[in-house]
């Protein structure tokens, strides 16, 4: 047999003696087996190394199931009481670090049940009536995801709050707006930050939709076909906070689209985080100098003393790769899987756990960076004027005041930009005479629209960058966030 060196793996679970392993397995599912599994089989089969994270959900699910079995007269009330008491003890033992994790017991479900049976005997052995690990794991995983989604919602709320607070402070701060990363038109920093507010709000609502859709109970679907025991699936669904029991037993044990939906929503949101992170990296360069990052969110270089590196932003920008990878990984696991449960589906949990952990870290770091952000407003304002950023305002003036068709106005403005470029000056540095040489009807009034401040102030149509619009958007956002 192949032997593997696992000595240096700190995650390795402490193995118990082979005798004990096979004895336990015989008692869980080994009725028809003559010999225990090989060590490699055990290693590939186990999920306890990661699914122990769902112990609280597993215990909650078992308690709800036991109570319902008692209510329906399937087990006695005395058994229910013993099971509840026993499960409380198992939970306490796990939380005290006293549980012996044993790969022979495969997963969290078998660990808890096996310990329960050690503690309370026969009553514990009755818990699995009308239930399978297939509906059990689906229930646990949905409960775990639901709790995770609630935590993510709070974290996103914190990020949205940070964005709104900075946007409010910088409703009037002008900066260049870019297309193709070329200076396009001036915008306000507040407006730019509120663009991310919109993106993260949609992410939040996507996660909320996901929570809503996953909140149905698979419990009682049993292995795949349902059960002949008179279960009250509404009762277990309600006691676990699910909206209702899932309608089809095959779907209940086979569906993992809730996990895919969670991962897709995280992947989209992580993409948004990476865009903001990239702007932070760019803005913090010596060339841009738009912002100064706080000490708390920068690092130094071991060789270049002048460096102040935006490592947190860079890592947020990079971690999207892991989150997208988790999504593609699980998509690939689920693709082409026949109904109902296949062991392939045990591979569903790690990508979700990891993506949630990564995403939580990224959102928290981003919130910290946004809260601490120090914009260099003078540098931003100066940059806002570079690159003929108010050329569109000049063209718009020609349209508005001289009733020139926009295409002609675009041409006249282009000619003036060329003249300024050749002279090495800005549009507002051209004299009236120089402008009139191109279009005789231009008046002094043109200079009122060539400043960056006038430009942003004029963009008052709904959704535009005008400071007053930003203040209105901030007000609405604060209401949305109950701030
Ligand atoms: N550990 C398993 C998983 O995560 C639990 C379900 C096992 N079901 C089975 N029929 N072997 O998917």
XYZ file of C-alpha atoms and ligand atoms in Angstrom:
495
model
C 0.000 0.000 0.000
C 1.075 3.563 -0.701
C 2.393 5.280 2.364
C 2.248 9.007 2.915
C 4.360 11.145 5.115
C 1.916 13.247 7.058
C 4.172 13.895 10.042
C 4.875 17.473 9.090
C 1.287 18.404 8.480
C 0.145 20.356 11.531
C -3.498 20.020 10.496
C -3.308 16.298 10.733
C -5.885 14.959 13.108
C -4.694 12.696 15.877
C -5.251 9.130 14.820
C -6.577 6.622 17.243
C -5.709 2.968 17.152
C -6.916 0.953 14.176
C -8.845 -1.353 16.474
C -10.846 1.448 17.910
C -11.459 2.961 14.458
C -12.911 -0.139 12.991
C -14.925 -0.818 16.108
C -16.544 2.613 15.866
C -17.143 2.323 12.170
C -18.709 -1.046 12.564
C -21.151 0.585 14.904
C -21.974 3.578 12.634
C -22.363 1.971 9.234
C -20.256 -1.151 9.315
C -23.028 -3.724 9.616
C -22.258 -5.287 6.257
C -18.485 -4.741 6.286
C -15.939 -7.375 7.188
C -12.911 -5.085 7.487
C -12.244 -1.399 8.150
C -11.066 1.047 5.465
C -7.431 1.545 4.577
C -5.603 4.567 5.943
C -5.645 6.234 2.523
C -9.348 5.572 2.189
C -9.870 7.219 5.535
C -7.799 10.197 4.532
C -9.608 10.817 1.277
C -12.984 10.168 2.858
C -12.834 12.363 5.909
C -14.321 15.822 6.126
C -14.021 16.342 9.861
C -10.882 18.424 9.364
C -13.081 21.163 7.892
C -16.727 20.406 8.597
C -16.235 20.565 12.380
C -16.863 24.239 11.754
C -20.549 23.335 11.491
C -20.812 21.707 14.928
C -23.241 24.291 16.308
C -25.498 23.997 13.260
C -25.382 20.212 13.431
C -26.407 20.244 17.078
C -29.189 22.761 16.448
C -30.496 20.588 13.587
C -30.398 17.459 15.743
C -32.226 19.143 18.582
C -34.983 20.325 16.253
C -35.239 16.861 14.699
C -35.389 15.117 18.096
C -38.035 17.468 19.402
C -40.169 16.840 16.329
C -39.704 13.052 16.634
C -40.961 13.346 20.210
C -43.903 15.532 19.232
C -44.921 13.037 16.557
C -44.701 10.128 19.004
C -41.859 8.515 17.038
C -39.546 8.574 20.067
C -40.454 9.113 23.713
C -40.340 12.456 25.487
C -37.770 10.932 27.831
C -35.541 10.181 24.849
C -35.970 13.758 23.603
C -34.903 15.124 26.975
C -31.893 12.811 27.107
C -30.896 13.738 23.550
C -31.137 17.476 24.272
C -29.136 17.177 27.456
C -26.565 14.971 25.767
C -26.218 17.337 22.811
C -25.673 20.264 25.184
C -22.858 18.318 26.770
C -21.313 17.433 23.400
C -21.439 21.106 22.468
C -19.797 22.099 25.732
C -17.079 19.501 25.198
C -16.384 20.742 21.667
C -16.207 24.329 22.865
C -13.886 23.345 25.683
C -11.582 21.667 23.177
C -12.240 18.244 24.678
C -13.669 16.500 21.641
C -11.388 13.873 20.185
C -11.455 14.402 16.430
C -11.000 11.097 14.701
C -10.870 10.711 10.917
C -12.366 7.248 11.242
C -15.576 9.003 12.199
C -15.478 10.850 8.886
C -17.454 13.966 9.593
C -19.055 16.230 12.156
C -22.359 14.388 11.977
C -20.855 11.043 12.958
C -18.659 12.618 15.624
C -21.555 14.239 17.382
C -23.819 11.235 17.095
C -21.122 8.865 18.239
C -20.268 10.962 21.292
C -23.967 11.310 22.056
C -24.336 7.552 22.029
C -21.360 7.203 24.333
C -23.010 9.648 26.708
C -26.660 8.553 26.641
C -26.764 5.135 24.981
C -29.916 3.945 23.207
C -31.727 7.283 23.174
C -28.809 8.642 21.171
C -29.090 5.779 18.720
C -32.729 6.754 18.049
C -31.860 10.295 16.930
C -31.152 9.283 13.352
C -34.695 7.969 12.807
C -36.206 9.376 9.604
C -33.025 11.267 8.815
C -29.902 10.731 6.738
C -26.573 12.478 6.693
C -27.657 13.710 3.271
C -30.452 15.926 4.547
C -28.449 16.589 7.696
C -25.413 18.007 5.886
C -27.588 20.075 3.558
C -29.388 21.513 6.589
C -26.157 22.267 8.465
C -24.576 23.906 5.461
C -27.597 26.105 4.803
C -27.682 27.141 8.457
C -23.961 27.884 8.401
C -24.285 29.923 5.210
C -27.222 31.838 6.616
C -25.239 32.865 9.696
C -22.268 33.756 7.516
C -24.515 35.899 5.318
C -25.798 37.782 8.358
C -22.212 38.533 9.376
C -21.328 39.643 5.862
C -24.293 41.979 5.804
C -23.012 43.728 8.926
C -19.509 44.016 7.471
C -20.865 45.472 4.238
C -22.922 47.930 6.220
C -19.712 49.101 7.905
C -18.020 49.545 4.546
C -20.998 51.472 3.171
C -20.955 53.689 6.255
C -17.256 54.422 5.779
C -17.862 55.344 2.134
C -20.799 57.603 2.949
C -18.880 59.410 5.686
C -15.949 60.140 3.402
C -18.263 61.097 0.541
C -20.002 63.576 2.808
C -16.681 65.150 3.788
C -15.593 65.339 0.180
C -18.783 66.360 -1.606
C -16.914 69.466 -2.844
C -13.454 67.956 -3.343
C -12.675 68.026 -7.042
C -10.568 65.450 -8.807
C -10.103 64.298 -12.370
C -12.571 61.754 -13.649
C -11.075 59.267 -16.069
C -12.077 57.177 -19.013
C -9.388 54.885 -20.424
C -7.423 56.199 -17.413
C -7.050 59.413 -19.422
C -8.329 62.661 -17.935
C -11.935 62.993 -19.038
C -14.010 65.439 -16.992
C -13.673 66.736 -13.457
C -15.704 64.941 -10.809
C -15.956 65.172 -7.067
C -14.315 62.655 -4.777
C -17.646 62.328 -2.998
C -19.287 61.274 -6.246
C -16.505 58.804 -6.976
C -16.868 57.206 -3.541
C -20.644 57.103 -3.878
C -20.185 55.099 -7.089
C -18.666 52.380 -4.896
C -21.496 52.874 -2.438
C -23.901 51.916 -5.220
C -21.847 48.851 -6.174
C -21.526 47.545 -2.621
C -25.218 48.236 -1.972
C -26.089 46.006 -4.905
C -23.677 43.373 -3.555
C -25.451 43.575 -0.250
C -28.818 43.109 -1.886
C -27.478 40.157 -3.902
C -26.346 38.503 -0.661
C -29.703 39.281 0.876
C -31.479 37.606 -2.060
C -29.191 34.639 -1.644
C -30.066 34.372 2.053
C -33.725 34.567 1.250
C -33.549 31.813 -1.372
C -31.425 29.436 0.704
C -33.633 29.744 3.744
C -35.659 26.576 3.178
C -35.251 23.381 5.128
C -33.930 20.150 3.603
C -34.384 18.350 6.932
C -36.679 15.352 6.677
C -35.893 14.668 3.022
C -33.827 11.808 4.492
C -31.446 10.011 2.127
C -33.176 11.059 -1.100
C -36.729 9.756 -1.300
C -38.290 11.137 1.862
C -39.355 8.907 4.705
C -42.230 6.707 5.813
C -42.073 8.099 9.355
C -44.775 10.702 10.008
C -42.326 13.610 10.261
C -43.556 17.163 10.710
C -41.179 18.955 8.377
C -42.915 22.279 8.921
C -42.132 22.020 12.604
C -38.395 21.468 12.106
C -38.259 24.141 9.415
C -39.887 26.688 11.713
C -37.809 25.841 14.735
C -34.613 26.286 12.721
C -35.785 29.648 11.355
C -36.347 28.380 7.819
C -39.261 29.799 5.834
C -40.572 26.355 4.912
C -39.467 22.792 4.142
C -38.012 22.206 0.684
C -40.714 20.743 -1.529
C -38.812 17.933 -3.217
C -36.709 15.424 -1.295
C -34.332 14.783 -4.223
C -33.757 18.489 -4.695
C -33.371 19.007 -0.941
C -30.362 16.681 -0.701
C -28.853 17.491 -4.118
C -29.140 21.250 -4.416
C -26.011 23.290 -3.922
C -27.043 26.284 -5.973
C -27.344 28.173 -2.685
C -23.597 27.740 -2.205
C -22.919 28.685 -5.819
C -25.111 31.747 -5.473
C -23.270 32.756 -2.325
C -19.920 32.283 -4.064
C -21.039 34.178 -7.172
C -22.242 37.071 -5.072
C -18.938 37.089 -3.195
C -16.969 36.865 -6.433
C -18.830 39.859 -7.861
C -18.363 41.841 -4.697
C -14.690 40.882 -4.447
C -14.339 42.185 -8.004
C -15.719 45.517 -6.820
C -13.347 45.476 -3.874
C -10.448 44.822 -6.218
C -11.352 47.831 -8.371
C -11.418 50.153 -5.381
C -8.227 48.555 -4.089
C -6.547 49.189 -7.407
C -7.533 52.853 -7.337
C -6.126 53.141 -3.839
C -2.836 51.635 -5.025
C -2.762 54.047 -7.958
C -3.783 57.106 -5.949
C -1.135 56.425 -3.321
C 1.734 56.463 -5.850
C 4.237 59.332 -5.838
C 3.019 60.141 -9.358
C -0.650 60.572 -8.367
C -0.308 61.582 -4.695
C -4.119 61.833 -4.458
C -4.201 60.136 -1.068
C -2.021 59.302 1.880
C -2.627 55.932 3.440
C -2.620 55.661 7.201
C 0.250 53.921 8.975
C -2.263 51.332 10.090
C -2.823 50.183 6.515
C 0.614 50.539 4.946
C 3.901 48.766 5.324
C 7.498 49.810 4.858
C 10.212 48.328 2.697
C 13.141 46.527 4.260
C 15.556 48.164 1.817
C 13.992 51.413 0.564
C 13.416 53.721 3.530
C 11.158 56.117 1.626
C 8.598 53.418 0.824
C 5.100 53.298 2.156
C 3.487 50.341 0.507
C -0.262 49.850 0.096
C -0.020 46.133 0.899
C -3.557 45.790 2.223
C -4.982 47.257 -0.979
C -2.751 45.051 -3.093
C -3.832 41.948 -1.186
C -7.499 42.844 -1.515
C -6.892 43.296 -5.233
C -5.301 39.851 -5.349
C -7.631 37.873 -3.092
C -10.428 38.162 -5.606
C -8.525 35.392 -7.404
C -9.108 32.971 -4.550
C -12.775 33.867 -4.307
C -13.362 33.503 -8.029
C -11.385 30.261 -7.865
C -13.721 28.962 -5.154
C -16.711 29.690 -7.381
C -15.223 28.010 -10.442
C -14.041 25.097 -8.292
C -17.477 24.348 -6.897
C -19.196 24.960 -10.242
C -16.918 22.310 -11.666
C -17.654 19.875 -8.838
C -21.404 20.248 -9.356
C -21.372 20.167 -13.135
C -22.829 16.943 -14.520
C -23.533 15.391 -11.098
C -26.539 13.080 -11.315
C -29.233 13.222 -8.633
C -29.226 12.705 -5.742
C -26.311 12.918 -3.277
C -22.811 11.952 -4.408
C -19.738 12.122 -2.232
C -18.367 14.696 -4.666
C -20.590 17.123 -2.817
C -18.475 16.858 0.305
C -16.093 19.120 -1.639
C -18.635 21.943 -1.387
C -17.726 23.254 2.030
C -14.068 24.227 1.893
C -14.417 26.673 -1.002
C -17.340 28.361 0.733
C -15.608 28.532 4.118
C -12.445 29.899 2.556
C -14.207 32.393 0.315
C -16.252 33.707 3.245
C -13.095 34.046 5.380
C -11.179 35.792 2.611
C -14.051 38.083 1.775
C -14.606 39.040 5.422
C -10.964 39.953 5.772
C -10.995 41.989 2.567
C -14.130 43.952 3.455
C -12.817 44.682 6.947
C -9.467 45.863 5.611
C -11.185 48.015 2.998
C -13.424 49.595 5.626
C -10.340 50.405 7.700
C -8.577 51.958 4.727
C -11.576 54.048 3.686
C -12.101 55.297 7.229
C -8.447 56.324 7.456
C -8.146 57.745 3.946
C -6.507 61.192 3.787
C -7.146 62.794 0.398
C -4.584 65.407 -0.700
C -7.254 67.803 -1.886
C -4.866 70.396 -3.362
C -3.120 67.759 -5.483
C -6.464 66.380 -6.619
C -7.777 69.833 -7.513
C -4.663 70.670 -9.529
C -4.841 67.343 -11.325
C -8.508 67.952 -12.063
C -7.488 70.849 -14.298
C -4.877 68.991 -16.330
C -5.570 67.431 -19.683
C -8.201 69.961 -20.871
C -10.686 68.368 -18.511
C -13.260 71.129 -19.098
C -13.242 70.814 -22.891
C -16.720 69.263 -22.792
C -17.936 72.258 -20.778
C -16.641 74.555 -23.505
C -18.422 72.545 -26.181
C -21.620 72.499 -24.088
C -21.416 76.315 -23.763
C -21.247 76.630 -27.563
C -24.341 74.436 -27.844
C -26.256 76.166 -25.065
C -25.411 79.803 -25.772
C -24.764 79.838 -29.526
C -27.236 77.069 -30.396
C -24.445 75.324 -32.277
C -25.071 71.643 -33.154
C -23.023 69.481 -30.736
C -20.883 67.936 -33.484
C -19.818 71.422 -34.687
C -19.168 72.519 -31.108
C -17.011 69.416 -30.640
C -14.976 70.434 -33.695
C -14.483 74.047 -32.582
C -13.454 72.884 -29.111
C -11.012 70.380 -30.595
C -9.380 73.193 -32.563
C -9.051 75.303 -29.402
C -7.575 72.345 -27.475
C -4.995 71.937 -30.247
C -4.028 75.620 -30.002
C -3.681 75.421 -26.214
C -1.705 72.207 -26.499
C 0.707 73.807 -28.986
C 1.105 76.797 -26.657
C 1.567 74.507 -23.669
C -1.265 76.118 -21.695
C -4.737 75.263 -20.448
C -8.018 76.223 -22.166
C -8.746 78.991 -19.678
C -5.306 80.499 -20.414
C -6.276 81.257 -24.040
C -7.306 84.875 -24.628
C -10.765 85.812 -25.828
C -9.181 87.017 -29.088
C -7.546 83.628 -29.637
C -10.894 81.935 -29.122
C -12.781 84.401 -31.323
C -10.303 83.727 -34.103
C -11.860 80.267 -34.274
C -15.481 81.184 -33.458
C -16.359 84.870 -33.576
C -19.491 84.592 -31.405
C -17.598 83.406 -28.283
C -17.885 85.957 -25.433
C -16.179 86.489 -22.077
C -18.909 84.393 -20.488
C -17.035 81.291 -21.712
C -14.495 81.688 -18.897
C -17.251 81.029 -16.356
C -17.519 77.417 -17.479
C -13.841 76.630 -17.905
C -13.010 76.245 -14.222
C -13.084 72.799 -12.670
C -15.389 73.991 -9.886
C -17.870 75.452 -12.371
C -17.736 72.259 -14.362
C -18.660 69.966 -11.476
C -21.212 72.427 -10.106
C -23.000 72.391 -13.457
C -23.550 68.616 -13.512
C -26.822 68.820 -11.639
C -28.928 66.468 -13.729
C -29.918 63.412 -11.667
C -26.968 61.104 -11.049
C -24.368 63.740 -11.954
C -21.315 64.784 -9.962
C -22.458 68.218 -8.709
C -21.661 68.678 -4.987
C -25.342 69.273 -4.263
C -26.195 65.970 -5.901
C -23.561 64.235 -3.794
C -25.080 65.722 -0.640
C -28.520 64.516 -1.706
C -27.165 61.025 -2.441
C -25.368 60.933 0.911
C -28.563 61.911 2.686
C -30.506 59.122 0.989
C -27.720 56.629 1.722
C -27.663 57.582 5.388
C -31.382 56.982 5.556
C -30.926 53.606 3.900
C -28.271 52.702 6.466
C -30.303 54.118 9.376
C -27.441 56.478 10.220
N -19.534 14.394 5.110
C -20.554 14.262 4.129
C -20.598 15.505 3.263
O -20.087 16.486 3.660
C -21.881 14.073 4.784
C -22.865 13.342 3.947
C -22.466 11.924 3.797
N -23.473 11.169 3.141
C -23.236 9.948 2.629
N -24.193 9.368 2.039
N -22.057 9.382 2.710
O -21.128 15.504 2.171
